mmCIF file of C-alpha atoms in Angstrom:
data_model
loop_
_atom_site.group_PDB
_atom_site.id
_atom_site.type_symbol
_atom_site.label_atom_id
_atom_site.label_comp_id
_atom_site.label_asym_id
_atom_site.label_seq_id
_atom_site.Cartn_x
_atom_site.Cartn_y
_atom_site.Cartn_z
ATOM 1 C CA MET A 256 -138.598 -168.698 -41.634
ATOM 2 C CA PHE A 257 -136.896 -165.794 -44.046
ATOM 3 C CA ASN A 258 -138.608 -167.644 -47.179
ATOM 4 C CA VAL A 259 -142.178 -167.498 -45.501
ATOM 5 C CA ARG A 260 -142.264 -164.359 -43.331
ATOM 6 C CA GLY A 261 -139.182 -161.778 -44.878
ATOM 7 C CA THR A 262 -135.919 -160.573 -43.829
ATOM 8 C CA ASP A 263 -137.426 -157.314 -42.601
ATOM 9 C CA ARG A 264 -139.231 -158.764 -39.782
ATOM 10 C CA GLY A 265 -136.283 -159.241 -37.192
ATOM 11 C CA SER A 266 -137.005 -162.115 -36.750
ATOM 12 C CA PHE A 267 -134.305 -164.958 -35.208
ATOM 13 C CA MET A 268 -133.880 -168.184 -34.128
ATOM 14 C CA SER A 269 -133.918 -169.329 -30.743
ATOM 15 C CA GLY A 270 -132.898 -172.257 -28.158
ATOM 16 C CA LYS A 271 -129.653 -174.347 -27.592
ATOM 17 C CA SER A 272 -127.462 -174.807 -30.685
ATOM 18 C CA VAL A 273 -124.799 -177.267 -30.239
ATOM 19 C CA HIS A 274 -123.462 -176.522 -33.602
ATOM 20 C CA ASN A 275 -122.356 -172.587 -32.068
ATOM 21 C CA GLN A 276 -120.082 -173.886 -29.370
ATOM 22 C CA ARG A 277 -117.431 -173.334 -30.573
ATOM 23 C CA ILE A 278 -117.523 -169.815 -32.152
ATOM 24 C CA GLU A 279 -119.097 -168.733 -29.130
ATOM 25 C CA ARG A 280 -116.726 -170.135 -26.873
ATOM 26 C CA LEU A 281 -113.933 -168.188 -28.962
ATOM 27 C CA TRP A 282 -115.732 -164.500 -28.118
ATOM 28 C CA ARG A 283 -116.537 -165.231 -24.786
ATOM 29 C CA ASP A 284 -112.541 -165.682 -24.216
ATOM 30 C CA VAL A 285 -111.894 -162.987 -26.218
ATOM 31 C CA ARG A 286 -114.040 -160.870 -24.498
ATOM 32 C CA THR A 287 -112.720 -162.432 -21.446
ATOM 33 C CA CYS A 288 -109.088 -161.699 -22.196
ATOM 34 C CA VAL A 289 -108.401 -159.180 -24.588
ATOM 35 C CA THR A 290 -111.241 -156.933 -24.857
ATOM 36 C CA SER A 291 -112.692 -156.369 -21.035
ATOM 37 C CA LYS A 292 -109.856 -154.886 -20.211
ATOM 38 C CA TYR A 293 -110.155 -152.380 -23.083
ATOM 39 C CA TYR A 294 -113.823 -151.558 -22.458
ATOM 40 C CA ASN A 295 -113.202 -151.075 -18.733
ATOM 41 C CA THR A 296 -110.222 -148.897 -19.462
ATOM 42 C CA LEU A 297 -112.205 -146.513 -21.985
ATOM 43 C CA HIS A 298 -115.236 -146.198 -20.191
ATOM 44 C CA SER A 299 -113.934 -145.258 -17.114
ATOM 45 C CA LEU A 300 -112.031 -142.714 -18.467
ATOM 46 C CA GLU A 301 -115.403 -141.831 -20.836
ATOM 47 C CA MET A 302 -117.330 -141.934 -16.744
ATOM 48 C CA ASP A 303 -114.428 -139.712 -15.658
ATOM 49 C CA GLY A 304 -115.250 -136.767 -18.257
ATOM 50 C CA LEU A 305 -111.396 -137.632 -19.643
ATOM 51 C CA LEU A 306 -112.685 -139.364 -22.694
ATOM 52 C CA ASP A 307 -115.293 -137.241 -24.966
ATOM 53 C CA VAL A 308 -115.896 -139.797 -28.066
ATOM 54 C CA SER A 309 -116.697 -136.690 -30.078
ATOM 55 C CA SER A 310 -113.597 -134.975 -29.778
ATOM 56 C CA ARG A 311 -111.335 -135.591 -32.711
ATOM 57 C CA GLY A 312 -108.740 -135.170 -30.345
ATOM 58 C CA ASP A 313 -109.734 -137.630 -27.884
ATOM 59 C CA LEU A 314 -110.188 -140.438 -30.163
ATOM 60 C CA PHE A 315 -107.074 -139.451 -32.094
ATOM 61 C CA ALA A 316 -105.270 -139.824 -28.437
ATOM 62 C CA VAL A 317 -107.231 -143.696 -28.073
ATOM 63 C CA HIS A 318 -106.183 -144.697 -31.072
ATOM 64 C CA MET A 319 -102.593 -143.674 -30.586
ATOM 65 C CA THR A 320 -102.461 -145.236 -27.324
ATOM 66 C CA PHE A 321 -104.892 -148.342 -27.198
ATOM 67 C CA LEU A 322 -104.432 -149.471 -31.146
ATOM 68 C CA PRO A 323 -101.057 -150.655 -30.532
ATOM 69 C CA LYS A 324 -101.577 -152.369 -26.864
ATOM 70 C CA LEU A 325 -104.815 -154.254 -28.903
ATOM 71 C CA LYS A 326 -103.166 -155.513 -31.979
ATOM 72 C CA GLY A 327 -100.604 -157.128 -29.713
ATOM 73 C CA ASP A 328 -102.510 -158.406 -27.082
ATOM 74 C CA LEU A 329 -105.039 -160.088 -30.005
ATOM 75 C CA GLU A 330 -101.678 -161.283 -31.687
ATOM 76 C CA ALA A 331 -101.004 -162.523 -28.848
ATOM 77 C CA PHE A 332 -104.030 -163.999 -28.312
ATOM 78 C CA VAL A 333 -104.652 -165.272 -32.127
ATOM 79 C CA GLU A 334 -101.654 -167.414 -30.836
ATOM 80 C CA GLY A 335 -102.843 -169.220 -27.836
ATOM 81 C CA TRP A 336 -105.728 -169.864 -29.586
ATOM 82 C CA ASN A 337 -104.209 -171.261 -32.190
ATOM 83 C CA ASN A 338 -102.348 -173.730 -30.449
ATOM 84 C CA HIS A 339 -104.516 -174.660 -27.502
ATOM 85 C CA HIS A 340 -105.680 -178.401 -27.557
ATOM 86 C CA LEU A 341 -108.782 -179.572 -28.435
ATOM 87 C CA ARG A 342 -110.326 -182.577 -26.352
ATOM 88 C CA THR A 343 -112.824 -183.784 -29.169
ATOM 89 C CA GLU A 344 -110.210 -183.538 -31.665
ATOM 90 C CA ARG A 345 -108.168 -186.223 -29.775
ATOM 91 C CA ASN A 346 -106.126 -182.782 -27.802
ATOM 92 C CA ARG A 347 -104.895 -181.609 -31.953
ATOM 93 C CA THR A 348 -105.198 -178.144 -32.203
ATOM 94 C CA PRO A 349 -106.500 -175.485 -34.107
ATOM 95 C CA GLU A 350 -103.824 -175.001 -36.334
ATOM 96 C CA ARG A 351 -103.298 -178.741 -36.813
ATOM 97 C CA LEU A 352 -106.450 -179.941 -37.647
ATOM 98 C CA TRP A 353 -105.844 -176.675 -40.541
ATOM 99 C CA HIS A 354 -103.085 -178.250 -41.870
ATOM 100 C CA THR A 355 -104.528 -181.969 -41.590
ATOM 101 C CA GLY A 356 -107.547 -180.300 -43.635
ATOM 102 C CA MET A 357 -104.898 -178.663 -46.074
ATOM 103 C CA MET A 358 -103.471 -181.889 -46.499
ATOM 104 C CA LEU A 359 -106.757 -183.972 -47.037
ATOM 105 C CA HIS A 360 -108.059 -181.510 -48.765
ATOM 106 C CA PRO A 361 -105.755 -179.027 -51.083
ATOM 107 C CA ILE A 362 -106.705 -176.115 -52.813
ATOM 108 C CA ASN A 363 -106.124 -176.142 -56.213
ATOM 109 C CA GLN A 364 -104.051 -173.052 -56.893
ATOM 110 C CA PRO A 365 -103.258 -171.238 -59.838
ATOM 111 C CA GLU A 366 -99.667 -171.150 -61.754
ATOM 112 C CA ASN A 367 -99.808 -167.139 -62.339
ATOM 113 C CA LEU A 368 -101.311 -164.353 -60.587
ATOM 114 C CA GLU A 369 -103.020 -163.927 -64.247
ATOM 115 C CA ASP A 370 -105.295 -166.974 -64.105
ATOM 116 C CA ILE A 371 -106.907 -165.622 -60.970
ATOM 117 C CA GLN A 372 -110.397 -163.350 -61.602
ATOM 118 C CA GLU A 373 -111.591 -160.882 -59.985
ATOM 119 C CA PRO A 374 -114.601 -161.303 -58.367
ATOM 120 C CA GLU A 375 -117.629 -159.591 -60.700
ATOM 121 C CA VAL A 376 -119.784 -156.963 -58.328
ATOM 122 C CA ASP A 377 -122.760 -155.791 -59.532
ATOM 123 C CA TRP A 378 -122.410 -152.067 -58.475
ATOM 124 C CA ASP A 379 -125.869 -150.918 -59.117
ATOM 125 C CA VAL A 380 -127.206 -153.846 -56.135
ATOM 126 C CA ALA A 381 -124.881 -152.886 -54.373
ATOM 127 C CA ALA A 382 -126.241 -149.371 -54.000
ATOM 128 C CA ASP A 383 -129.422 -150.011 -53.412
ATOM 129 C CA TYR A 384 -128.631 -150.896 -50.157
ATOM 130 C CA GLY A 385 -127.731 -146.851 -49.056
ATOM 131 C CA GLU A 386 -128.026 -146.703 -45.615
ATOM 132 C CA ASP A 387 -130.518 -148.936 -44.452
ATOM 133 C CA VAL A 388 -128.154 -151.906 -43.885
ATOM 134 C CA ASP A 389 -128.170 -153.463 -40.247
ATOM 135 C CA GLY A 390 -124.921 -154.187 -38.226
ATOM 136 C CA VAL A 391 -123.032 -151.099 -40.481
ATOM 137 C CA VAL A 392 -120.667 -149.097 -38.678
ATOM 138 C CA VAL A 393 -119.976 -146.498 -40.545
ATOM 139 C CA VAL A 394 -116.556 -144.633 -39.795
ATOM 140 C CA PRO A 395 -115.545 -141.132 -40.761
ATOM 141 C CA GLU A 396 -112.598 -140.384 -42.392
ATOM 142 C CA PHE A 397 -110.109 -139.145 -39.663
ATOM 143 C CA GLN A 398 -107.596 -136.533 -40.448
ATOM 144 C CA TYR A 399 -104.689 -136.667 -38.181
ATOM 145 C CA PRO A 400 -104.241 -133.075 -35.974
ATOM 146 C CA LEU A 401 -100.106 -133.708 -35.794
ATOM 147 C CA ASN A 402 -97.497 -133.712 -38.528
ATOM 148 C CA GLU A 403 -95.302 -135.972 -39.547
ATOM 149 C CA GLN A 404 -92.688 -134.282 -36.922
ATOM 150 C CA GLN A 405 -95.231 -133.974 -34.071
ATOM 151 C CA ARG A 406 -96.504 -136.959 -34.686
ATOM 152 C CA ALA A 407 -93.057 -138.999 -34.308
ATOM 153 C CA GLU A 408 -92.018 -136.499 -31.150
ATOM 154 C CA LEU A 409 -95.237 -137.471 -29.302
ATOM 155 C CA GLN A 410 -94.726 -141.634 -30.374
ATOM 156 C CA CYS A 411 -91.300 -141.001 -28.479
ATOM 157 C CA LEU A 412 -92.911 -139.755 -25.426
ATOM 158 C CA MET A 413 -95.486 -142.342 -25.638
ATOM 159 C CA ASP A 414 -92.384 -144.772 -26.008
ATOM 160 C CA GLU A 415 -90.698 -143.319 -23.062
ATOM 161 C CA ASN A 416 -93.245 -143.905 -20.687
ATOM 162 C CA GLU A 417 -94.931 -147.013 -22.202
ATOM 163 C CA GLY A 418 -96.008 -149.443 -18.799
ATOM 164 C CA GLN A 419 -98.185 -152.606 -19.242
ATOM 165 C CA THR A 420 -100.848 -151.989 -16.543
ATOM 166 C CA GLU A 421 -104.083 -150.646 -16.920
ATOM 167 C CA GLU A 422 -102.887 -147.488 -15.233
ATOM 168 C CA ALA A 423 -99.604 -146.935 -16.870
ATOM 169 C CA THR A 424 -102.292 -147.334 -19.934
ATOM 170 C CA ARG A 425 -104.135 -144.714 -18.716
ATOM 171 C CA ASN A 426 -101.504 -142.245 -18.066
ATOM 172 C CA GLN A 427 -100.342 -142.372 -21.258
ATOM 173 C CA TYR A 428 -103.858 -141.167 -22.881
ATOM 174 C CA LEU A 429 -103.375 -138.394 -20.448
ATOM 175 C CA LEU A 430 -100.206 -137.601 -21.890
ATOM 176 C CA CYS A 431 -101.089 -138.296 -25.188
ATOM 177 C CA ARG A 432 -104.459 -135.826 -24.825
ATOM 178 C CA ALA A 433 -102.220 -133.038 -22.879
ATOM 179 C CA TYR A 434 -99.821 -132.998 -25.600
ATOM 180 C CA LEU A 435 -102.649 -132.196 -28.489
ATOM 181 C CA VAL A 436 -103.919 -129.653 -26.220
#
């Protein structure tokens, strides 16, 4: 399809794909078990006028409040996912399948780090993509509005108000946001 019509036409393949079932299931489970609660909370804050995505202070408060929780939830999800049984793989876990694969098809590793070659990048070609690359997320540089002492003080305040519920997380965000004002 791409060879005949080119890559800039918005072409896509449609229909059933039995080969994508596992990754599609993984993404569904990540959304259902982890990211949907953050999406819902952040969307609700935005709809209530308590989160302005163009405000550096609000984004800082989101980072301080939600990133540690999101990281913890993703780590717990990974642990559960890697150790769940796959019926179609004779009830072996993804982790067990990976270990079996590594034992059956070992990867030769150099004995010392000097033998590892750095990949060569053709920077002239890489630079030609510029702003036209689809699907690229550009994250602007972010200057934290607090010095180290203020940040430590805020972290202590947030730790005192730690909670596991969505409402507690929302209140923690509002506390952080108020501290910045």
